[in-house]
Amino acid sequence: MSFDEELLDDPSHCDTLGVGDKSQLDDWLEKFEHYRCYPIKGKLVPDAKLPSSDRIISMEELAKYDGMNQEKPTGENAGYGTLPIYLGALDKVFDVSFGGVHMYGKDGPYNRFAGKDASRALALMSFDVKDVENTDISDLDEKKVKVLKDWVTSFEEKKGYPVVGKMDKKL
């Protein structure tokens, strides 16, 4: 079995494994599921199956991805353990379910931002409901806007959350 980085980052290579490698992978899956009791929550979603970062997402659509729906998704979200969790910041929509379920999902400390344009709350570093519900950032000073941009950079570069669309709003 190869551990080349190009192969590790692309789950479609599992389809091309030989009999021995496939058997070894199945053994690992069995160990994780039955001996360590790790629940299967979904499968890896290849980059090619992620929504386009150019699609426009309305605030109504964004609200559907708030981390509260625990049902197994179908259709365009098949493969996810639950519906993805989206968070809007500046004009971008991030899929924070990639490593962020425990933070943004049901009962997570940042769930109040899930399914919302959290731009103002992030810029002000606020959990206050009035800041979470208010999406206007036009009155923020340059320092606060920089804080927001730093959050967006962190989501993209440090956390690696995929951008799955653009918010349907004017900046």
Short mmCIF file of C-alpha atoms in Angstrom, two decimals:
data_model
loop_
_atom_site.label_atom_id
_atom_site.label_comp_id
_atom_site.label_asym_id
_atom_site.label_seq_id
_atom_site.Cartn_x
_atom_site.Cartn_y
_atom_site.Cartn_z
CA MET A 1 0.00 0.00 0.00
CA SER A 2 1.40 3.41 -0.94
CA PHE A 3 1.50 6.43 1.32
CA ASP A 4 2.32 8.92 -1.43
CA GLU A 5 0.75 12.26 -0.52
CA GLU A 6 -0.93 12.55 -3.91
CA LEU A 7 -2.72 9.27 -3.24
CA LEU A 8 -3.64 10.08 0.36
CA ASP A 9 -5.39 13.28 -0.66
CA ASP A 10 -7.58 11.62 -3.25
CA PRO A 11 -9.99 8.93 -1.98
CA SER A 12 -10.83 7.87 -5.55
CA HIS A 13 -7.52 5.94 -5.56
CA CYS A 14 -9.18 3.38 -3.25
CA ASP A 15 -11.06 2.17 -6.32
CA THR A 16 -7.77 1.24 -8.02
CA LEU A 17 -6.25 -0.79 -5.15
CA GLY A 18 -5.07 -4.32 -5.80
CA VAL A 19 -6.60 -7.31 -4.03
CA GLY A 20 -3.97 -7.36 -1.24
CA ASP A 21 -4.13 -3.62 -0.58
CA LYS A 22 -7.94 -3.66 -0.63
CA SER A 23 -7.94 -6.55 1.88
CA GLN A 24 -5.53 -4.66 4.15
CA LEU A 25 -7.70 -1.52 3.97
CA ASP A 26 -10.82 -3.56 4.79
CA ASP A 27 -8.99 -5.04 7.81
CA TRP A 28 -8.22 -1.53 9.10
CA LEU A 29 -11.82 -0.46 8.61
CA GLU A 30 -13.00 -3.51 10.56
CA LYS A 31 -10.58 -2.71 13.40
CA PHE A 32 -11.76 0.88 13.62
CA GLU A 33 -15.44 0.02 13.47
CA HIS A 34 -15.64 -3.18 15.54
CA TYR A 35 -12.65 -3.27 17.88
CA ARG A 36 -12.26 0.44 18.60
CA CYS A 37 -15.97 1.16 18.13
CA TYR A 38 -15.47 4.27 16.04
CA PRO A 39 -18.81 5.01 14.40
CA ILE A 40 -18.89 5.53 10.64
CA LYS A 41 -20.27 9.02 10.11
CA GLY A 42 -19.82 9.33 6.36
CA LYS A 43 -17.14 8.93 3.79
CA LEU A 44 -14.43 11.14 2.42
CA VAL A 45 -15.72 13.73 0.02
CA PRO A 46 -13.29 14.30 -2.85
CA ASP A 47 -12.65 17.91 -3.87
CA ALA A 48 -14.31 17.23 -7.23
CA LYS A 49 -17.61 16.50 -5.44
CA LEU A 50 -17.61 19.70 -3.36
CA PRO A 51 -20.01 22.42 -4.47
CA SER A 52 -18.54 25.13 -6.68
CA SER A 53 -17.01 28.05 -4.81
CA ASP A 54 -18.66 30.34 -7.38
CA ARG A 55 -22.26 29.37 -6.66
CA ILE A 56 -24.43 32.01 -5.03
CA ILE A 57 -26.00 31.01 -1.71
CA SER A 58 -28.98 32.92 -0.38
CA MET A 59 -29.38 33.61 3.32
CA GLU A 60 -32.37 31.22 3.31
CA GLU A 61 -30.27 28.41 1.84
CA LEU A 62 -27.38 29.16 4.22
CA ALA A 63 -29.79 28.83 7.17
CA LYS A 64 -30.55 25.20 6.19
CA TYR A 65 -26.95 24.22 7.01
CA ASP A 66 -26.96 25.14 10.70
CA GLY A 67 -25.61 21.87 12.11
CA MET A 68 -28.89 20.93 13.77
CA ASN A 69 -30.12 18.37 11.20
CA GLN A 70 -28.65 14.97 12.10
CA GLU A 71 -30.38 12.99 9.33
CA LYS A 72 -28.28 11.17 6.75
CA PRO A 73 -28.29 13.36 3.64
CA THR A 74 -29.05 12.30 0.09
CA GLY A 75 -28.68 13.93 -3.30
CA GLU A 76 -25.87 16.46 -3.69
CA ASN A 77 -24.81 15.95 -0.05
CA ALA A 78 -24.65 12.14 -0.19
CA GLY A 79 -21.48 10.92 1.48
CA TYR A 80 -21.67 13.34 4.37
CA GLY A 81 -22.49 11.81 7.77
CA THR A 82 -25.05 14.59 8.28
CA LEU A 83 -25.91 17.69 6.30
CA PRO A 84 -22.84 19.91 5.94
CA ILE A 85 -22.46 22.88 8.27
CA TYR A 86 -21.98 26.22 6.52
CA LEU A 87 -20.75 29.51 7.90
CA GLY A 88 -20.68 32.81 6.03
CA ALA A 89 -17.89 35.35 6.49
CA LEU A 90 -17.31 38.43 4.31
CA ASP A 91 -18.71 37.23 0.99
CA LYS A 92 -17.65 33.57 1.31
CA VAL A 93 -19.48 30.49 2.54
CA PHE A 94 -17.31 27.87 4.25
CA ASP A 95 -18.13 24.22 4.86
CA VAL A 96 -16.99 24.04 8.48
CA SER A 97 -18.08 20.43 8.83
CA PHE A 98 -14.60 19.47 7.58
CA GLY A 99 -12.99 19.16 11.01
CA GLY A 100 -15.34 21.61 12.71
CA VAL A 101 -18.40 19.49 13.56
CA HIS A 102 -17.58 19.45 17.28
CA MET A 103 -17.25 23.26 17.25
CA TYR A 104 -20.08 24.31 14.91
CA GLY A 105 -22.44 21.31 15.13
CA LYS A 106 -25.31 20.71 17.52
CA ASP A 107 -24.31 21.68 21.08
CA GLY A 108 -20.94 23.02 19.85
CA PRO A 109 -19.64 26.29 21.32
CA TYR A 110 -19.80 28.07 17.95
CA ASN A 111 -23.09 26.58 16.75
CA ARG A 112 -24.68 30.01 17.01
CA PHE A 113 -22.63 30.99 13.90
CA ALA A 114 -23.61 27.92 11.85
CA GLY A 115 -25.99 28.56 8.98
CA LYS A 116 -25.49 32.31 9.29
CA ASP A 117 -23.49 35.21 7.95
CA ALA A 118 -21.27 35.54 11.02
CA SER A 119 -19.22 38.44 9.61
CA ARG A 120 -20.18 41.05 12.20
CA ALA A 121 -19.91 38.69 15.18
CA LEU A 122 -16.49 37.46 14.03
CA ALA A 123 -15.21 41.00 13.44
CA LEU A 124 -16.35 42.05 16.91
CA MET A 125 -15.36 38.68 18.42
CA SER A 126 -18.83 38.60 19.92
CA PHE A 127 -21.28 35.88 20.90
CA ASP A 128 -24.00 38.48 21.49
CA VAL A 129 -27.21 37.54 19.66
CA LYS A 130 -27.60 41.07 18.27
CA ASP A 131 -24.17 40.79 16.59
CA VAL A 132 -24.83 37.27 15.29
CA GLU A 133 -28.18 38.30 13.79
CA ASN A 134 -26.91 41.62 12.34
CA THR A 135 -25.00 41.03 9.09
CA ASP A 136 -24.11 44.69 8.43
CA ILE A 137 -20.39 45.44 8.64
CA SER A 138 -20.51 48.85 6.93
CA ASP A 139 -20.15 50.70 10.25
CA LEU A 140 -17.07 48.75 11.42
CA ASP A 141 -13.72 50.51 11.61
CA GLU A 142 -10.62 49.32 9.76
CA LYS A 143 -9.29 47.34 12.75
CA LYS A 144 -12.51 45.34 13.07
CA VAL A 145 -12.59 44.62 9.34
CA LYS A 146 -8.99 43.37 9.62
CA VAL A 147 -10.06 41.02 12.43
CA LEU A 148 -12.78 39.65 10.12
CA LYS A 149 -10.31 39.22 7.26
CA ASP A 150 -7.97 37.39 9.65
CA TRP A 151 -10.81 34.99 10.50
CA VAL A 152 -11.42 34.35 6.79
CA THR A 153 -7.70 33.72 6.24
CA SER A 154 -7.68 31.34 9.22
CA PHE A 155 -10.68 29.43 7.84
CA GLU A 156 -9.02 29.11 4.42
CA GLU A 157 -5.38 28.50 5.33
CA LYS A 158 -5.15 27.20 8.88
CA LYS A 159 -8.41 25.27 9.20
CA GLY A 160 -8.64 24.33 5.51
CA TYR A 161 -12.42 24.75 5.37
CA PRO A 162 -13.53 24.53 1.73
CA VAL A 163 -15.28 27.53 0.22
CA VAL A 164 -18.57 26.19 -1.14
CA GLY A 165 -20.10 29.39 -2.42
CA LYS A 166 -20.58 33.12 -2.16
CA MET A 167 -23.21 34.85 -0.10
CA ASP A 168 -25.95 36.64 -1.97
CA LYS A 169 -25.35 40.07 -0.44
CA LYS A 170 -23.70 43.36 -1.17
CA LEU A 171 -20.56 44.31 0.76
#
